[in-house]
Amino acid sequence: MAGLFLSFEGIDGSGKSTQARRLADVLRKAGHPVTLTREPGGSPGAEEIRRLVLEGATDRWSAETEILLFTAARRDHLEKTIRPALARGEIVITDRFADSTRIFQGITRGDLSAVVDQLHSLMIGVEPDLTLLFDLDPEVGLSRANARAGVELRFEDMGLAFQTKARAGFLALAARHPRFRVIDADGDADTVAARAWDMVVPHLPKV
Ligand code: TMP
């Protein structure tokens, strides 16, 4: 695929959504065409699935059912938003992608990694060019995430042990794949944005 495909990952409350918006703004000001998008969601159909998976009781879906729902949403996002933007030569920044399924569904509630990987290769089959992992103490992340009023708290409600497991899982995944850059997400937004910028600059196309 042409273009540049960036994903932002991290536990809940890691600040990655703020950082994704900031990077998109800076890149646009520098003259790059950017599509800023998110998961679950990023296309009208996938946004409908978002409501199903992020709202309601924690036991609403099993981890297995979640794998199917998140992958269905991702497939639609890929077809309708990501692939067309990359084909136009744009920089795509997605706030979460397949690594979130590898972690939140693949390892937090038993070992479903093989199922996640099989479904990924069957239905998605692409990885970002670069993945920024915003790493933060889960206690700090969870208190930030819970401070946001809203209804999308199904995963936050799974608690500190869940987020702690997710953080360790993300770091282990990052150690295995060279496309990852781990960013210390502790600090004010300007400081973290500067860290993220340093990681992205070497990958930017000329404008
Ligand atoms: P967000 O808070 O970054 O918008 O993410 C929404 C929640 O969805 C977050 O708690 C993590 C969860 N999630 C998964 O469990 N699996 C996935 O594949 C994705 C994309 C998100």
XYZ file of N, CA, C and O and ligand atoms in Angstrom:
849
model
N 0.843 -1.198 0.000
C 0.000 0.000 0.000
C 0.878 1.248 0.000
O 1.916 1.281 0.663
N 0.448 2.277 -0.726
C 1.165 3.565 -0.699
C 0.844 4.270 0.624
O 0.170 3.726 1.470
N 1.284 5.511 0.788
C 0.971 6.239 2.022
C 1.768 5.722 3.197
O 2.709 4.935 3.034
N 1.402 6.191 4.381
C 2.086 5.768 5.609
C 1.024 5.422 6.639
O 0.100 6.212 6.878
N 1.156 4.232 7.220
C 0.118 3.728 8.123
C 0.670 3.696 9.554
O 1.556 2.898 9.862
N 0.142 4.585 10.409
C 0.603 4.685 11.796
C -0.506 4.247 12.746
O -1.662 4.651 12.578
N -0.162 3.449 13.761
C -1.152 3.155 14.797
C -0.639 3.626 16.143
O 0.560 3.630 16.403
N -1.588 4.056 16.990
C -1.297 4.482 18.358
C -1.945 3.475 19.291
O -3.135 3.183 19.153
N -1.169 2.957 20.222
C -1.683 1.943 21.140
C -1.330 2.300 22.580
O -0.415 3.100 22.822
N -2.022 1.671 23.498
C -1.733 1.881 24.914
C -2.923 1.476 25.756
O -4.008 1.220 25.226
N -2.716 1.423 27.065
C -3.831 1.095 27.960
C -4.787 2.281 28.018
O -4.482 3.367 27.540
N -5.929 2.062 28.636
C -6.915 3.135 28.765
C -6.340 4.267 29.609
O -5.724 4.029 30.645
N -6.540 5.502 29.131
C -6.049 6.675 29.859
C -4.599 7.002 29.591
O -4.007 7.846 30.263
N -3.996 6.373 28.587
C -2.567 6.601 28.303
C -2.313 7.915 27.566
O -1.165 8.306 27.390
N -3.370 8.573 27.116
C -3.210 9.868 26.436
C -3.002 9.750 24.938
O -2.778 10.750 24.258
N -3.124 8.535 24.396
C -2.819 8.350 22.965
C -3.792 9.083 22.044
O -3.391 9.513 20.969
N -5.058 9.248 22.458
C -6.020 9.924 21.573
C -5.669 11.406 21.441
O -5.710 11.964 20.334
N -5.303 12.040 22.539
C -4.838 13.431 22.510
C -3.614 13.540 21.614
O -3.505 14.443 20.781
N -2.693 12.605 21.771
C -1.454 12.637 20.988
C -1.718 12.379 19.506
O -1.050 12.968 18.651
N -2.674 11.530 19.201
C -3.010 11.261 17.792
C -3.551 12.532 17.145
O -3.170 12.884 16.024
N -4.416 13.244 17.864
C -4.972 14.516 17.344
C -3.870 15.543 17.134
O -3.827 16.227 16.116
N -2.982 15.633 18.097
C -1.898 16.627 17.987
C -0.987 16.331 16.810
O -0.606 17.229 16.059
N -0.636 15.058 16.650
C 0.248 14.699 15.531
C -0.437 14.999 14.198
O 0.186 15.539 13.273
N -1.722 14.681 14.117
C -2.463 14.959 12.872
C -2.429 16.457 12.563
O -2.182 16.857 11.419
N -2.632 17.281 13.574
C -2.612 18.753 13.370
C -1.250 19.216 12.869
O -1.164 19.991 11.917
N -0.186 18.742 13.515
C 1.168 19.170 13.140
C 1.484 18.728 11.707
O 2.035 19.504 10.912
N 1.114 17.501 11.382
C 1.403 16.991 10.036
C 0.634 17.769 8.976
O 1.169 18.089 7.913
N -0.625 18.072 9.263
C -1.431 18.838 8.290
C -0.832 20.221 8.078
O -0.750 20.699 6.948
N -0.410 20.844 9.178
C 0.212 22.186 9.054
C 1.482 22.124 8.221
O 1.839 23.082 7.541
N 2.163 20.976 8.273
C 3.396 20.816 7.485
C 3.099 20.424 6.033
O 4.018 20.215 5.248
N 1.797 20.285 5.707
C 1.421 20.046 4.320
C 1.146 18.593 3.953
O 0.950 18.276 2.779
N 1.105 17.703 4.952
C 0.821 16.289 4.660
C -0.693 16.049 4.655
O -1.391 16.528 5.555
N -1.199 15.274 3.704
C -2.603 14.850 3.794
C -2.730 13.745 4.854
O -1.976 12.766 4.822
N -3.655 13.932 5.801
C -3.767 13.005 6.943
C -5.203 12.534 7.109
O -6.130 13.339 7.045
N -5.369 11.242 7.338
C -6.651 10.719 7.812
C -6.443 10.269 9.249
O -5.620 9.398 9.519
N -7.185 10.923 10.161
C -7.134 10.553 11.579
C -8.369 9.715 11.871
O -9.491 10.153 11.616
N -8.152 8.520 12.394
C -9.289 7.637 12.584
C -9.108 6.833 13.877
O -8.130 7.042 14.594
N -10.048 5.963 14.194
C -9.968 5.265 15.480
C -10.616 3.895 15.405
O -11.420 3.614 14.514
N -10.279 3.074 16.390
C -10.947 1.781 16.557
C -11.336 1.585 18.014
O -10.610 2.038 18.892
N -12.403 0.831 18.302
C -13.343 0.363 17.298
C -14.068 1.558 16.690
O -14.417 2.487 17.403
N -14.273 1.504 15.372
C -14.948 2.591 14.681
C -14.191 2.985 13.438
O -13.501 2.181 12.831
N -14.332 4.249 13.059
C -13.578 4.758 11.916
C -14.293 4.630 10.586
O -13.773 5.075 9.558
N -15.467 4.010 10.593
C -16.345 3.964 9.420
C -17.759 3.879 9.998
O -17.915 3.458 11.156
N -18.788 4.261 9.221
C -20.135 4.269 9.826
C -20.542 2.912 10.413
O -21.061 2.840 11.528
N -20.266 1.828 9.701
C -20.646 0.507 10.213
C -19.871 0.142 11.470
O -20.422 -0.380 12.445
N -18.588 0.426 11.458
C -17.742 0.084 12.612
C -18.090 0.932 13.830
O -17.969 0.471 14.968
N -18.541 2.167 13.599
C -18.966 3.003 14.737
C -20.215 2.402 15.402
O -20.400 2.521 16.609
N -21.057 1.740 14.595
C -22.224 1.077 15.202
C -21.782 -0.093 16.071
O -22.308 -0.316 17.154
N -20.787 -0.829 15.589
C -20.266 -1.952 16.393
C -19.607 -1.400 17.668
O -19.673 -2.020 18.726
N -18.975 -0.216 17.565
C -18.328 0.392 18.740
C -19.290 0.462 19.932
O -18.941 0.121 21.048
N -20.519 0.918 19.644
C -21.478 1.040 20.751
C -21.752 -0.321 21.397
O -21.870 -0.425 22.613
N -21.839 -1.339 20.580
C -22.121 -2.675 21.122
C -21.019 -3.153 22.053
O -21.276 -3.774 23.080
N -19.763 -2.891 21.692
C -18.659 -3.456 22.484
C -18.219 -2.598 23.657
O -17.664 -3.118 24.623
N -18.458 -1.284 23.568
C -17.918 -0.416 24.637
C -18.927 -0.017 25.696
O -18.557 0.534 26.723
N -20.209 -0.281 25.425
C -21.213 0.113 26.408
C -21.828 -1.124 27.052
O -21.857 -2.186 26.461
N -22.306 -0.939 28.285
C -23.002 -2.026 28.956
C -22.134 -2.750 29.961
O -21.023 -2.326 30.281
N -22.654 -3.862 30.451
C -21.994 -4.605 31.536
C -20.736 -5.306 31.036
O -20.643 -5.675 29.867
N -19.770 -5.474 31.928
C -18.502 -6.112 31.539
C -18.733 -7.532 31.003
O -18.021 -7.980 30.117
N -19.739 -8.225 31.549
C -19.963 -9.612 31.112
C -20.941 -9.709 29.931
O -21.432 -10.788 29.614
N -21.158 -8.597 29.270
C -22.099 -8.582 28.131
C -21.629 -9.521 27.021
O -22.437 -10.178 26.361
N -20.309 -9.530 26.747
C -19.746 -10.391 25.706
C -18.589 -11.186 26.297
O -17.848 -10.679 27.131
N -18.399 -12.391 25.816
C -17.196 -13.144 26.183
C -16.028 -12.599 25.363
O -16.234 -11.895 24.356
N -14.807 -12.951 25.770
C -13.630 -12.525 25.006
C -13.707 -13.058 23.573
O -13.328 -12.377 22.619
N -14.230 -14.277 23.402
C -14.336 -14.879 22.063
C -15.282 -14.069 21.170
O -14.988 -13.802 20.004
N -16.442 -13.694 21.727
C -17.395 -12.903 20.939
C -16.803 -11.537 20.616
O -16.989 -11.012 19.513
N -16.090 -10.974 21.588
C -15.435 -9.676 21.334
C -14.463 -9.769 20.155
O -14.376 -8.845 19.345
N -13.733 -10.870 20.075
C -12.768 -11.016 18.961
C -13.497 -10.885 17.625
O -13.047 -10.189 16.717
N -14.655 -11.529 17.540
C -15.422 -11.472 16.292
C -15.935 -10.056 16.022
O -15.859 -9.561 14.899
N -16.432 -9.394 17.062
C -16.993 -8.047 16.875
C -15.903 -7.035 16.514
O -16.069 -6.235 15.594
N -14.784 -7.064 17.233
C -13.698 -6.118 16.933
C -13.117 -6.382 15.535
O -12.750 -5.443 14.829
N -13.037 -7.661 15.162
C -12.478 -7.968 13.836
C -13.447 -7.558 12.730
O -13.025 -7.054 11.682
N -14.741 -7.736 12.967
C -15.739 -7.288 11.979
C -15.650 -5.774 11.802
O -15.653 -5.254 10.673
N -15.543 -5.066 12.921
C -15.421 -3.600 12.853
C -14.150 -3.218 12.095
O -14.151 -2.312 11.254
N -13.059 -3.922 12.381
C -11.761 -3.608 11.734
C -11.822 -3.850 10.230
O -11.279 -3.076 9.445
N -12.475 -4.919 9.834
C -12.567 -5.229 8.406
C -13.294 -4.091 7.674
O -12.874 -3.639 6.610
N -14.383 -3.610 8.260
C -15.129 -2.522 7.629
C -14.299 -1.236 7.603
O -14.265 -0.528 6.587
N -13.613 -0.966 8.703
C -12.735 0.210 8.804
C -11.643 0.168 7.734
O -11.342 1.165 7.079
N -11.082 -1.016 7.547
C -10.014 -1.204 6.556
C -10.546 -0.968 5.134
O -9.929 -0.250 4.334
N -11.705 -1.577 4.860
C -12.278 -1.460 3.500
C -12.710 -0.037 3.182
O -12.470 0.466 2.085
N -13.375 0.608 4.147
C -14.048 1.875 3.847
C -13.177 3.101 4.106
O -13.383 4.139 3.498
N -12.226 2.992 5.022
C -11.477 4.194 5.432
C -9.974 4.054 5.210
O -9.360 4.890 4.546
N -9.360 3.004 5.767
C -7.892 2.932 5.777
C -7.334 2.701 4.375
O -6.480 3.460 3.903
N -7.807 1.649 3.707
C -7.254 1.334 2.378
C -7.431 2.475 1.388
O -6.479 2.841 0.701
N -8.633 3.074 1.298
C -8.791 4.196 0.355
C -7.852 5.360 0.673
O -7.290 5.963 -0.243
N -7.657 5.676 1.946
C -6.781 6.809 2.307
C -5.328 6.492 1.944
O -4.617 7.350 1.414
N -4.884 5.276 2.202
C -3.509 4.900 1.849
C -3.334 4.915 0.330
O -2.299 5.343 -0.183
N -4.369 4.467 -0.375
C -4.286 4.465 -1.847
C -4.184 5.884 -2.400
O -3.599 6.098 -3.458
N -4.740 6.847 -1.667
C -4.607 8.263 -2.083
C -3.250 8.832 -1.672
O -2.968 9.998 -1.889
N -2.433 8.030 -1.006
C -1.095 8.465 -0.610
C -1.064 9.216 0.710
O -0.080 9.888 1.033
N -2.141 9.098 1.518
C -2.208 9.864 2.774
C -1.464 9.170 3.923
O -1.148 7.984 3.844
N -1.235 9.958 4.969
C -0.762 9.385 6.229
C -2.005 9.032 7.038
O -2.848 9.902 7.294
N -2.154 7.771 7.387
C -3.288 7.332 8.206
C -2.794 7.172 9.639
O -1.820 6.452 9.882
N -3.466 7.867 10.556
C -3.167 7.682 11.989
C -4.397 7.035 12.597
O -5.471 7.653 12.645
N -4.265 5.813 13.065
C -5.397 5.180 13.724
C -5.134 5.038 15.223
O -4.080 4.562 15.637
N -6.103 5.523 15.984
C -6.093 5.416 17.434
C -6.596 3.990 17.752
O -7.788 3.767 17.750
N -5.673 3.072 17.891
C -5.838 1.621 18.077
C -6.006 0.886 16.737
O -6.612 1.377 15.807
N -5.463 -0.328 16.716
C -5.638 -1.253 15.584
C -5.517 -2.670 16.138
O -5.832 -2.904 17.318
N -5.025 -3.596 15.344
C -5.073 -5.015 15.708
C -4.315 -5.368 16.997
O -4.664 -6.342 17.667
N -3.294 -4.587 17.351
C -2.566 -4.909 18.594
C -3.490 -4.829 19.804
O -3.301 -5.564 20.780
N -4.503 -3.957 19.739
C -5.453 -3.879 20.860
C -6.216 -5.197 21.022
O -6.473 -5.631 22.143
N -6.574 -5.832 19.914
C -7.252 -7.133 20.021
C -6.280 -8.192 20.541
O -6.648 -9.041 21.361
N -5.030 -8.124 20.042
C -4.021 -9.090 20.528
C -3.901 -9.014 22.051
O -3.723 -10.024 22.715
N -4.016 -7.805 22.592
C -3.846 -7.643 24.035
C -5.172 -7.804 24.786
O -5.321 -8.694 25.620
N -6.148 -6.959 24.485
C -7.359 -6.945 25.321
C -8.195 -8.219 25.195
O -8.819 -8.652 26.152
N -8.207 -8.823 23.995
C -8.933 -10.091 23.852
C -7.981 -11.285 23.903
O -8.358 -12.354 24.360
N -6.757 -11.102 23.424
C -5.841 -12.242 23.267
C -5.226 -12.750 24.552
O -4.973 -13.948 24.684
N -4.966 -11.838 25.502
C -4.237 -12.324 26.696
C -4.845 -11.952 28.049
O -4.441 -12.514 29.051
N -5.787 -11.015 28.081
C -6.220 -10.563 29.416
C -7.152 -11.535 30.133
O -7.240 -11.516 31.351
N -7.863 -12.355 29.375
C -8.800 -13.284 30.021
C -8.564 -14.700 29.528
O -9.423 -15.320 28.928
N -7.368 -15.193 29.771
C -7.005 -16.510 29.243
C -6.244 -16.321 27.944
O -6.170 -15.217 27.422
N -5.677 -17.409 27.444
C -4.825 -17.285 26.260
C -5.610 -17.564 24.986
O -5.848 -18.723 24.627
N -6.004 -16.482 24.317
C -6.720 -16.610 23.044
C -5.874 -16.066 21.895
O -6.397 -15.722 20.832
N -4.575 -15.978 22.108
C -3.688 -15.370 21.113
C -3.764 -16.067 19.761
O -3.770 -15.404 18.711
N -3.824 -17.398 19.776
C -3.824 -18.136 18.505
C -5.091 -17.818 17.711
O -5.038 -17.647 16.481
N -6.220 -17.703 18.409
C -7.488 -17.393 17.735
C -7.421 -15.991 17.125
O -7.805 -15.770 15.974
N -6.906 -15.041 17.910
C -6.787 -13.659 17.416
C -5.900 -13.630 16.172
O -6.247 -13.010 15.163
N -4.759 -14.317 16.242
C -3.818 -14.290 15.118
C -4.408 -14.943 13.869
O -4.222 -14.454 12.755
N -5.131 -16.052 14.059
C -5.716 -16.737 12.904
C -6.770 -15.865 12.225
O -6.791 -15.730 10.998
N -7.628 -15.278 13.030
C -8.678 -14.440 12.455
C -8.079 -13.196 11.798
O -8.543 -12.741 10.751
N -7.025 -12.686 12.405
C -6.349 -11.520 11.819
C -5.795 -11.863 10.433
O -5.999 -11.126 9.473
N -5.111 -12.997 10.331
C -4.518 -13.287 9.017
C -5.584 -13.627 7.993
O -5.439 -13.313 6.810
N -6.704 -14.185 8.446
C -7.802 -14.515 7.531
C -8.543 -13.269 7.035
O -8.901 -13.167 5.862
N -8.760 -12.316 7.898
C -9.687 -11.212 7.593
C -9.043 -9.833 7.475
O -9.636 -8.929 6.900
N -7.863 -9.650 8.018
C -7.253 -8.302 8.027
C -5.928 -8.336 7.258
O -5.783 -7.690 6.223
N -4.950 -9.045 7.758
C -3.743 -9.328 6.987
C -2.776 -8.180 6.784
O -1.804 -8.334 6.051
N -3.013 -7.023 7.387
C -2.035 -5.930 7.260
C -1.628 -5.447 8.647
O -2.386 -5.567 9.614
N -0.408 -4.909 8.701
C 0.084 -4.305 9.944
C 0.469 -2.858 9.631
O 0.830 -2.534 8.492
N 0.445 -2.005 10.644
C 0.906 -0.620 10.430
C 2.396 -0.597 10.068
O 3.135 -1.529 10.389
N 2.830 0.500 9.402
C 4.259 0.682 9.156
C 4.984 0.992 10.461
O 6.143 0.605 10.637
N 4.299 1.706 11.339
C 4.907 2.138 12.605
C 3.813 2.158 13.677
O 2.703 2.631 13.420
N 4.139 1.646 14.863
C 3.182 1.646 15.972
C 3.806 2.361 17.166
O 4.883 1.965 17.625
N 3.159 3.421 17.632
C 3.628 4.110 18.829
C 2.856 3.560 20.032
O 1.623 3.629 20.062
N 3.596 3.006 20.980
C 2.971 2.485 22.203
C 3.171 3.503 23.316
O 4.311 3.780 23.714
N 2.072 4.073 23.799
C 2.128 5.060 24.893
C 2.040 4.300 26.202
O 0.999 3.775 26.562
N 3.174 4.241 26.880
C 3.288 3.398 28.075
C 3.110 4.234 29.344
O 3.770 5.256 29.515
N 2.213 3.761 30.211
C 1.895 4.517 31.428
C 1.500 3.567 32.551
O 0.930 2.501 32.295
N 1.794 3.981 33.777
C 1.346 3.260 34.972
C -0.177 3.094 34.908
O -0.904 4.086 34.778
N -0.680 1.862 35.008
C -2.129 1.633 34.875
C -2.962 2.347 35.938
O -4.117 2.694 35.670
N -2.394 2.589 37.106
C -3.168 3.323 38.121
C -3.439 4.752 37.664
O -4.539 5.275 37.837
N -2.423 5.367 37.077
C -2.579 6.727 36.555
C -3.558 6.698 35.380
O -4.471 7.521 35.281
N -3.388 5.730 34.497
C -4.247 5.621 33.310
C -5.707 5.433 33.688
O -6.595 6.103 33.158
N -5.948 4.543 34.630
C -7.327 4.221 35.005
C -7.998 5.409 35.688
O -9.175 5.686 35.455
N -7.256 6.136 36.510
C -7.885 7.285 37.165
C -8.190 8.373 36.133
O -9.228 9.019 36.199
N -7.310 8.550 35.131
C -7.620 9.496 34.045
C -8.846 9.046 33.259
O -9.731 9.840 32.954
N -8.861 7.753 32.912
C -9.949 7.234 32.062
C -11.289 7.318 32.791
O -12.306 7.695 32.209
N -11.291 6.985 34.087
C -12.546 7.009 34.838
C -13.036 8.425 35.104
O -14.224 8.640 35.349
N -12.112 9.400 35.056
C -12.503 10.795 35.285
C -13.321 11.349 34.121
O -14.049 12.320 34.271
N -13.202 10.725 32.962
C -14.009 11.161 31.813
C -15.422 10.663 32.014
O -15.641 9.468 32.160
N -16.354 11.595 31.983
C -17.740 11.161 32.108
C -18.113 10.459 30.807
O -17.610 10.806 29.751
N -18.948 9.459 30.881
C -19.365 8.826 29.628
C -19.914 7.443 29.855
O -19.954 6.948 30.985
N -20.306 6.823 28.754
C -20.903 5.494 28.840
C -19.964 4.417 28.312
O -20.218 3.228 28.464
N -18.832 4.847 27.697
C -17.924 3.867 27.081
C -16.916 3.350 28.098
O -15.718 3.503 27.959
N -17.413 2.724 29.152
C -16.509 2.346 30.250
C -16.444 0.844 30.475
O -15.987 0.383 31.516
N -16.888 0.055 29.485
C -16.950 -1.384 29.706
C -15.581 -1.963 30.050
O -15.450 -2.779 30.955
N -14.533 -1.512 29.342
C -13.202 -2.065 29.592
C -12.559 -1.456 30.836
O -11.896 -2.163 31.590
N -12.788 -0.162 31.072
C -12.284 0.459 32.298
C -12.858 -0.268 33.522
O -12.170 -0.467 34.523
N -14.136 -0.692 33.422
C -14.787 -1.372 34.535
C -14.171 -2.740 34.834
O -14.458 -3.350 35.859
N -13.342 -3.244 33.931
C -12.692 -4.536 34.194
C -11.585 -4.392 35.239
O -11.077 -5.388 35.745
N -11.163 -3.167 35.521
C -10.333 -2.939 36.698
C -8.834 -2.880 36.504
O -8.318 -3.034 35.394
N -8.142 -2.654 37.629
C -6.704 -2.406 37.613
C -5.887 -3.637 37.192
O -4.923 -3.514 36.426
N -6.282 -4.816 37.681
C -5.521 -6.029 37.331
C -5.555 -6.249 35.821
O -4.557 -6.622 35.190
N -6.713 -5.981 35.225
C -6.901 -6.120 33.771
C -5.978 -5.167 33.019
O -5.266 -5.555 32.087
N -5.937 -3.897 33.459
C -5.103 -2.897 32.779
C -3.613 -3.180 32.997
O -2.782 -2.913 32.125
N -3.290 -3.721 34.173
C -1.885 -4.058 34.474
C -1.404 -5.179 33.550
O -0.297 -5.137 33.006
N -2.264 -6.159 33.367
C -1.951 -7.261 32.458
C -1.806 -6.742 31.022
O -0.915 -7.156 30.268
N -2.680 -5.821 30.659
C -2.638 -5.249 29.309
C -1.333 -4.487 29.093
O -0.693 -4.611 28.049
N -0.912 -3.709 30.089
C 0.341 -2.954 29.936
C 1.518 -3.901 29.700
O 2.327 -3.688 28.782
N 1.603 -4.948 30.522
C 2.708 -5.906 30.372
C 2.641 -6.579 29.004
O 3.673 -6.802 28.348
N 1.424 -6.884 28.574
C 1.249 -7.521 27.265
C 1.708 -6.622 26.131
O 2.385 -7.073 25.197
N 1.352 -5.347 26.198
C 1.776 -4.395 25.162
C 3.299 -4.299 25.113
O 3.895 -4.283 24.028
N 3.931 -4.234 26.285
C 5.395 -4.098 26.304
C 6.063 -5.354 25.727
O 7.053 -5.257 24.987
N 5.513 -6.511 26.040
C 6.080 -7.761 25.510
C 5.902 -7.830 23.988
O 6.814 -8.241 23.256
N 4.738 -7.390 23.512
C 4.475 -7.377 22.068
C 5.446 -6.425 21.367
O 6.000 -6.745 20.310
N 5.652 -5.268 21.986
C 6.556 -4.262 21.405
C 7.975 -4.808 21.295
O 8.689 -4.523 20.325
N 8.369 -5.598 22.276
C 9.731 -6.150 22.256
C 9.915 -7.160 21.123
O 11.031 -7.401 20.670
N 8.809 -7.741 20.650
C 8.902 -8.769 19.603
C 8.813 -8.212 18.182
O 9.144 -8.913 17.236
N 8.303 -6.983 18.022
C 8.062 -6.462 16.664
C 8.785 -5.136 16.452
O 8.499 -4.152 17.140
N 9.674 -5.087 15.465
C 10.455 -3.861 15.231
C 9.635 -2.647 14.815
O 10.131 -1.533 14.892
N 8.376 -2.835 14.391
C 7.579 -1.655 14.001
C 7.154 -0.815 15.216
O 6.633 0.285 15.063
N 7.343 -1.339 16.441
C 6.931 -0.596 17.643
C 7.976 0.421 18.088
O 9.176 0.162 18.009
N 7.484 1.569 18.615
C 8.307 2.503 19.377
C 7.583 2.721 20.703
O 6.398 3.076 20.692
N 8.274 2.507 21.809
C 7.644 2.702 23.118
C 7.902 4.131 23.587
O 9.048 4.591 23.593
N 6.829 4.830 23.925
C 6.938 6.224 24.353
C 6.497 6.343 25.810
O 5.416 5.853 26.178
N 7.332 6.960 26.613
C 6.976 7.214 28.004
C 5.842 8.246 28.007
O 6.050 9.395 27.619
N 4.646 7.809 28.425
C 3.468 8.681 28.357
C 3.260 9.459 29.647
O 2.244 10.140 29.813
N 4.217 9.361 30.561
C 4.144 10.125 31.800
C 4.735 11.509 31.526
O 5.858 11.598 31.035
N 3.999 12.548 31.842
C 4.484 13.904 31.572
C 3.379 14.727 30.951
O 2.314 14.187 30.616
N 3.631 16.032 30.784
C 2.575 16.868 30.199
C 2.467 16.583 28.696
O 3.366 16.001 28.084
N 1.352 17.024 28.126
C 1.045 16.674 26.729
C 2.115 17.178 25.762
O 2.435 16.500 24.784
N 2.697 18.349 26.029
C 3.743 18.882 25.137
C 4.985 17.995 25.139
O 5.574 17.720 24.095
N 5.373 17.564 26.330
C 6.564 16.713 26.459
C 6.354 15.388 25.735
O 7.225 14.920 24.985
N 5.183 14.792 25.937
C 4.904 13.500 25.296
C 4.808 13.679 23.776
O 5.317 12.852 23.006
N 4.223 14.800 23.332
C 4.104 15.067 21.884
C 5.496 15.178 21.249
O 5.717 14.687 20.136
N 6.427 15.791 21.960
C 7.795 15.928 21.427
C 8.454 14.546 21.304
O 9.150 14.262 20.321
N 8.204 13.691 22.287
C 8.755 12.318 22.215
C 8.174 11.583 21.010
O 8.892 10.872 20.291
N 6.874 11.728 20.803
C 6.214 11.037 19.681
C 6.748 11.570 18.344
O 7.034 10.793 17.423
N 6.913 12.870 18.261
C 7.371 13.505 17.017
C 8.732 12.953 16.612
O 8.969 12.619 15.438
N 9.631 12.826 17.588
C 10.981 12.299 17.300
C 10.932 10.904 16.665
O 11.779 10.554 15.848
N 9.942 10.120 17.084
C 9.819 8.754 16.561
C 9.239 8.727 15.141
O 9.534 7.830 14.356
N 8.398 9.709 14.839
C 7.677 9.692 13.560
C 8.495 10.333 12.434
O 8.464 9.858 11.290
N 9.230 11.378 12.769
C 9.954 12.157 11.751
C 10.742 11.310 10.740
O 10.627 11.546 9.531
N 11.517 10.314 11.196
C 12.317 9.562 10.215
C 11.479 8.831 9.161
O 12.006 8.438 8.129
N 10.180 8.656 9.437
C 9.329 7.871 8.530
C 8.521 8.742 7.562
O 7.808 8.209 6.714
N 8.599 10.065 7.720
C 7.712 10.928 6.924
C 8.160 11.029 5.477
O 9.357 11.176 5.203
N 7.176 11.011 4.570
C 7.514 11.273 3.166
C 7.847 12.756 2.988
O 7.449 13.591 3.815
N 8.545 13.094 1.919
C 8.820 14.511 1.620
C 7.540 15.178 1.145
O 6.739 14.540 0.465
N 7.337 16.454 1.553
C 6.132 17.148 1.031
C 6.519 18.051 -0.131
O 7.627 18.488 -0.251
P -10.459 3.827 23.453
O -10.766 4.141 24.884
O -9.046 3.972 23.084
O -11.411 4.505 22.506
O -10.689 2.258 23.278
C -11.877 1.688 23.588
C -11.737 0.399 24.355
O -11.826 -0.690 23.456
C -10.471 0.234 25.139
O -10.848 -0.020 26.485
C -9.826 -0.979 24.559
C -10.936 -1.686 23.837
N -10.519 -2.415 22.637
C -10.415 -3.787 22.692
O -10.650 -4.381 23.742
N -10.051 -4.470 21.572
C -9.809 -3.855 20.380
O -9.480 -4.510 19.388
C -9.912 -2.411 20.327
C -9.661 -1.696 19.044
C -10.280 -1.740 21.481
